[in-house]
Each structure stands twice: as C-alpha cells, then as structure tokens.
Short mmCIF file of C-alpha atoms in Angstrom, two decimals:
data_model
loop_
_atom_site.label_atom_id
_atom_site.label_comp_id
_atom_site.label_asym_id
_atom_site.label_seq_id
_atom_site.Cartn_x
_atom_site.Cartn_y
_atom_site.Cartn_z
CA MET A 121 102.96 76.96 108.44
CA ASP A 122 101.21 75.47 111.49
CA ILE A 123 102.56 77.02 114.69
CA GLN A 124 101.83 75.09 117.86
CA GLY A 125 102.11 75.84 121.57
CA LEU A 126 102.62 79.18 123.26
CA PRO A 127 104.32 80.87 120.27
CA GLY A 128 101.32 79.86 118.17
CA ARG A 129 98.87 81.33 120.68
CA LEU A 130 100.85 84.58 120.79
CA LEU A 131 100.90 84.73 116.97
CA ALA A 132 97.16 84.06 116.89
CA ASP A 133 96.72 87.39 118.70
CA LEU A 134 99.50 89.49 117.20
CA GLY A 135 99.17 88.39 113.55
CA PRO A 136 95.50 89.28 113.05
CA ALA A 137 95.95 92.49 115.07
CA ILE A 138 98.76 93.63 112.76
CA ALA A 139 96.97 92.47 109.60
CA SER A 140 93.79 94.34 110.54
CA GLY A 141 95.59 97.54 111.55
CA GLU A 142 94.57 97.19 115.20
CA ILE A 143 98.32 97.32 115.85
CA PRO A 144 99.18 100.08 113.37
CA VAL A 145 102.14 100.59 111.08
CA GLY A 146 105.04 102.04 113.06
CA ALA A 147 103.92 100.59 116.39
CA VAL A 148 106.77 99.07 118.39
CA LEU A 149 106.37 95.67 120.05
CA ARG A 150 108.71 95.32 123.04
CA SER A 151 109.62 91.92 124.39
CA GLU A 152 109.24 92.81 128.04
CA GLU A 153 105.78 94.26 127.46
CA LEU A 154 104.63 91.19 125.52
CA GLU A 155 106.03 88.89 128.22
CA GLU A 156 104.04 90.73 130.86
CA GLN A 157 100.87 91.13 128.81
CA TYR A 158 100.66 87.48 127.75
CA GLY A 159 102.38 85.86 130.71
CA VAL A 160 104.93 84.05 128.54
CA SER A 161 108.70 83.68 128.57
CA ARG A 162 111.21 85.67 126.59
CA THR A 163 111.91 82.55 124.52
CA VAL A 164 108.25 82.33 123.48
CA VAL A 165 108.17 86.02 122.53
CA ARG A 166 111.42 85.70 120.60
CA GLU A 167 110.07 82.75 118.58
CA ALA A 168 106.80 84.52 117.76
CA VAL A 169 108.63 87.70 116.72
CA ARG A 170 111.03 85.67 114.59
CA ILE A 171 108.06 84.27 112.65
CA LEU A 172 106.52 87.73 112.23
CA GLU A 173 109.91 88.93 110.93
CA SER A 174 110.02 86.07 108.41
CA MET A 175 106.66 87.33 107.08
CA ARG A 176 108.02 90.88 106.95
CA LEU A 177 105.24 92.08 109.24
CA VAL A 178 107.77 93.52 111.67
CA GLU A 179 111.41 94.57 111.70
CA SER A 180 113.42 94.14 114.89
CA ARG A 181 116.26 96.29 116.13
CA ARG A 182 118.28 95.92 119.28
CA ARG A 183 117.31 98.27 122.10
CA VAL A 184 114.33 99.46 120.05
CA GLY A 185 111.97 96.49 119.66
CA SER A 186 109.97 95.18 116.73
CA THR A 187 108.41 97.82 114.51
CA VAL A 188 105.29 97.02 112.47
CA LEU A 189 106.04 97.44 108.76
CA PRO A 190 103.77 98.85 106.03
CA LYS A 191 101.58 96.40 104.10
CA GLU A 192 103.69 96.96 100.97
CA GLN A 193 106.57 95.11 102.66
CA TRP A 194 104.59 92.10 103.91
CA ASP A 195 104.99 88.62 102.45
CA VAL A 196 101.45 88.68 101.08
CA PHE A 197 101.81 85.16 99.66
CA ASP A 198 102.32 83.61 103.09
CA PRO A 199 99.26 81.45 103.90
CA LEU A 200 99.11 82.71 107.50
CA VAL A 201 99.21 86.34 106.38
CA ILE A 202 96.39 85.56 103.95
CA ARG A 203 94.38 83.87 106.70
CA TRP A 204 94.85 86.82 109.06
CA ARG A 205 93.88 89.36 106.41
CA LEU A 206 90.78 87.35 105.50
CA ALA A 207 89.73 87.40 109.15
CA GLY A 208 89.62 91.20 109.23
CA ALA A 209 88.12 94.18 107.47
CA ASP A 210 90.55 93.72 104.57
CA ARG A 211 88.75 90.52 103.51
CA ALA A 212 87.05 91.79 100.35
CA ALA A 213 90.16 93.50 98.97
CA GLN A 214 92.28 90.48 99.82
CA LEU A 215 89.93 88.06 98.08
CA ARG A 216 89.67 90.23 94.97
CA SER A 217 93.46 90.62 94.82
CA LEU A 218 94.02 86.89 95.14
CA GLY A 219 91.21 86.16 92.69
CA SER A 220 92.94 88.36 90.11
CA LEU A 221 96.20 86.50 90.75
CA ARG A 222 94.46 83.20 90.07
CA VAL A 223 93.02 84.52 86.79
CA ALA A 224 96.51 85.55 85.69
CA VAL A 225 98.30 82.34 86.71
CA GLU A 226 96.10 79.25 86.78
CA PRO A 227 94.94 79.15 83.13
CA ALA A 228 98.57 79.42 82.00
CA ALA A 229 99.54 76.70 84.48
CA ALA A 230 96.81 74.40 83.14
CA ALA A 231 98.05 74.89 79.56
CA LEU A 232 101.60 74.08 80.62
CA ALA A 233 100.40 71.07 82.59
CA ALA A 234 98.80 69.65 79.44
CA ARG A 235 102.29 69.64 77.95
CA GLN A 236 104.45 68.90 80.99
CA ALA A 237 102.47 66.75 83.45
CA THR A 238 103.91 63.38 84.41
CA ASP A 239 101.86 60.21 84.17
CA ASP A 240 101.50 60.19 87.97
CA GLN A 241 100.22 63.77 87.96
CA ARG A 242 97.71 62.98 85.24
CA ARG A 243 96.44 60.02 87.24
CA GLU A 244 96.23 62.15 90.37
CA LEU A 245 94.20 64.83 88.60
CA SER A 246 91.80 62.24 87.21
CA ALA A 247 91.31 60.72 90.67
CA LEU A 248 90.78 64.13 92.25
CA ALA A 249 88.21 65.06 89.60
CA VAL A 250 86.25 61.93 90.56
CA GLU A 251 86.54 62.77 94.27
CA LEU A 252 85.29 66.31 93.61
CA THR A 253 82.26 64.91 91.79
CA VAL A 254 81.45 62.50 94.62
CA THR A 255 81.90 64.97 97.48
CA ALA A 256 79.96 67.69 95.63
CA LYS A 257 76.97 65.39 95.20
CA ALA A 258 77.16 64.51 98.89
CA ALA A 259 77.42 68.23 99.84
CA ASP A 260 80.48 67.27 101.89
CA LEU A 261 82.13 70.71 101.85
CA GLU A 262 85.02 69.73 104.11
CA SER A 263 86.11 66.87 101.86
CA PHE A 264 85.34 68.88 98.72
CA LEU A 265 87.60 71.68 99.93
CA ARG A 266 90.43 69.25 100.65
CA HIS A 267 90.18 67.72 97.17
CA ASP A 268 89.80 71.15 95.53
CA ILE A 269 92.98 72.41 97.18
CA ALA A 270 94.83 69.28 96.08
CA PHE A 271 93.47 69.61 92.53
CA HIS A 272 94.65 73.17 92.01
CA ALA A 273 98.00 72.52 93.71
CA THR A 274 98.55 69.53 91.42
CA VAL A 275 97.81 71.61 88.31
CA LEU A 276 100.31 74.24 89.47
CA ARG A 277 102.98 71.59 90.13
CA ALA A 278 102.23 69.77 86.88
CA SER A 279 102.98 72.97 84.95
CA GLY A 280 106.67 72.25 85.49
CA ASN A 281 107.15 75.90 86.48
CA GLU A 282 108.57 76.15 90.00
CA MET A 283 107.22 79.68 90.42
CA PHE A 284 103.69 78.51 89.68
CA ALA A 285 104.14 75.44 91.90
CA HIS A 286 105.13 77.69 94.80
CA LEU A 287 101.67 79.30 94.68
CA GLY A 288 99.90 76.09 95.67
CA ASP A 289 99.69 77.03 99.36
CA THR A 290 98.54 80.54 98.43
CA VAL A 291 95.66 79.22 96.31
CA GLY A 292 94.86 76.74 99.07
CA ALA A 293 94.58 79.59 101.57
CA VAL A 294 92.19 81.43 99.24
CA LEU A 295 89.96 78.38 98.79
CA THR A 296 89.98 77.74 102.55
CA GLY A 297 89.12 81.36 103.30
CA ARG A 298 86.18 81.36 100.91
CA THR A 299 84.74 78.30 102.66
CA GLU A 300 85.49 79.40 106.23
CA HIS A 301 83.88 82.78 105.67
CA GLN A 302 80.79 81.24 104.01
CA LEU A 303 81.42 82.68 100.58
CA MET A 304 80.80 79.33 98.91
CA PRO A 305 77.39 77.76 98.11
CA HIS A 306 76.18 75.08 100.53
CA GLN A 307 76.59 72.58 97.72
CA PRO A 308 79.22 73.04 94.97
CA ARG A 309 77.59 73.94 91.68
CA PRO A 310 77.47 71.13 89.09
CA TYR A 311 78.92 73.31 86.32
CA ALA A 312 81.98 74.11 88.45
CA VAL A 313 82.56 70.42 89.14
CA ARG A 314 82.15 69.68 85.43
CA LEU A 315 84.77 72.29 84.57
CA HIS A 316 87.25 70.66 86.93
CA ARG A 317 86.67 67.38 85.13
CA GLU A 318 87.24 69.17 81.81
CA VAL A 319 90.56 70.56 83.07
CA ALA A 320 91.67 67.10 84.18
CA GLU A 321 90.57 65.49 80.92
CA ALA A 322 92.30 68.12 78.79
CA ILE A 323 95.55 67.81 80.74
CA CYS A 324 95.43 64.02 80.53
CA ALA A 325 94.79 64.25 76.78
CA GLY A 326 97.60 66.74 76.24
CA GLU A 327 95.26 69.51 75.02
CA PRO A 328 96.66 72.84 76.32
CA GLU A 329 94.08 75.15 74.75
CA GLN A 330 91.15 73.22 76.20
CA ALA A 331 92.86 73.01 79.61
CA GLU A 332 93.52 76.74 79.64
CA ARG A 333 89.97 77.58 78.53
CA ALA A 334 88.32 75.41 81.19
CA MET A 335 90.58 76.69 83.97
CA ARG A 336 90.02 80.29 82.91
CA THR A 337 86.26 79.72 83.12
CA ILE A 338 86.71 78.35 86.66
CA VAL A 339 88.80 81.20 88.03
CA VAL A 340 86.99 84.03 86.21
CA GLY A 341 83.68 82.59 87.39
CA ALA A 342 84.96 82.41 90.97
CA LEU A 343 86.01 86.06 90.83
CA GLU A 344 82.66 87.14 89.35
CA GLU A 345 80.75 85.19 92.01
CA LEU A 346 82.90 86.83 94.67
CA ASP A 347 82.13 90.31 93.32
CA ALA A 348 78.42 89.50 93.28
CA THR A 349 78.54 88.20 96.87
CA LEU A 350 80.62 91.02 98.34
CA GLY A 351 78.84 93.74 96.37
#
C-alpha cells in the first residue's frame, strides 16, 4: 500500500509511533486533537484512521476516539506494518519472526512450484535468475533487490497455493527492510546467487526435492546471517 498526500504524511508519523510503542497500547487518538496537532482537515484524519483500522492498529468508537490495540491484534503481514516495525526498536524481533516464517513457507512453495508452475512462470524465474547474477556482479543493490523480490514472489505464486502467493508482499517487505537497514553485504554473495539459479533450474526441470533443498538453504542461511549480524 502506497499512501500519498496528507493522509500519507499523517500515517508516516502515527504508524511508526504506534509500532514502536511511542503511542502506547490503550492510548486514544481523537480527531480534533490530530487536526489541531497536524494542521489537517477532518477528512484527512478520517482517511488516515481508516487505514490504521484496516491494519488493526486502532479501533474506533463514536464519541470515544481511536484506541491503540495490542500487538497481538495487528495485521502483522501488512507491508506497511512490517516497514514501521523494522524502523523501530522491534527490528531484530521482527526480522527473526519473519525469517522463521520464510523458513517454514518458502521451501514448501518451491517444491510445489516445481510441480505446478506454468510455462510463463518458469520462463520468468529463469530470466530473474539471470538478472540476479548480472546485478550481483555489478554490485547494483537497488536492481538486485527489485529482482530478488520478484523472484521470491514468483516462486510463491508458482506454487499454485493462494495462501502462499499472498505472502509475496510480506517477503518483499522483509527483503527491502534488510537492505534499507544495511543488513545485507555490499555485494550479494556468489553462493546465494548460485542457489537462486539452482531453485529456478529445479523448478523449470520439475524437480521438487532439489527446489525445496536449494530454497531451504537460501532462507535458513539468511536467518543465520541475520542472527550473526544482530547478535
């Protein structure tokens, strides 16, 4: 979700403040106070609060205001919620939690993709594996990240499982966060790029065990590197 304009600017303040605990659980956000504090209209406040409600960060009641909800009720898969949590003190726990999710899901998705992927998806994975190799050698982290996000999202879609496919944006937010917060090497490691090629080749060849093994090595390695970096 990419929120533009005044509602986006208001969210850019409120979202991270809620995610970090600066605005604590149980705090009440009142429209008139937000209008005055940020110098925006009631319509802008209403739109921003509506988005926070959709993420389950707040619950609104008439004549009360919008109450900040406990973390257990948040939509923790929402890419914006992930981005806000990664920007705060919760970063390490958030990354480890999402890394564990990837370990549980992505190897299974790769195995399914080896059985279920369409011809177009196989071609797309092959092309992305080439792009990852080229951009890694050039140390072009911005382009590498874009291709990496597309690669993992394509594997999830190619699994044929709509639940897995829905996690594409979540994984993309994790990969983006790792890069933005300088938790990635300045140049992608050759063995990681090679493993992506192995995943693509195994899926294209219809070899589920090899696809699962290579993807598991990728995501387990990413989690281990994260633990070593964060300490």
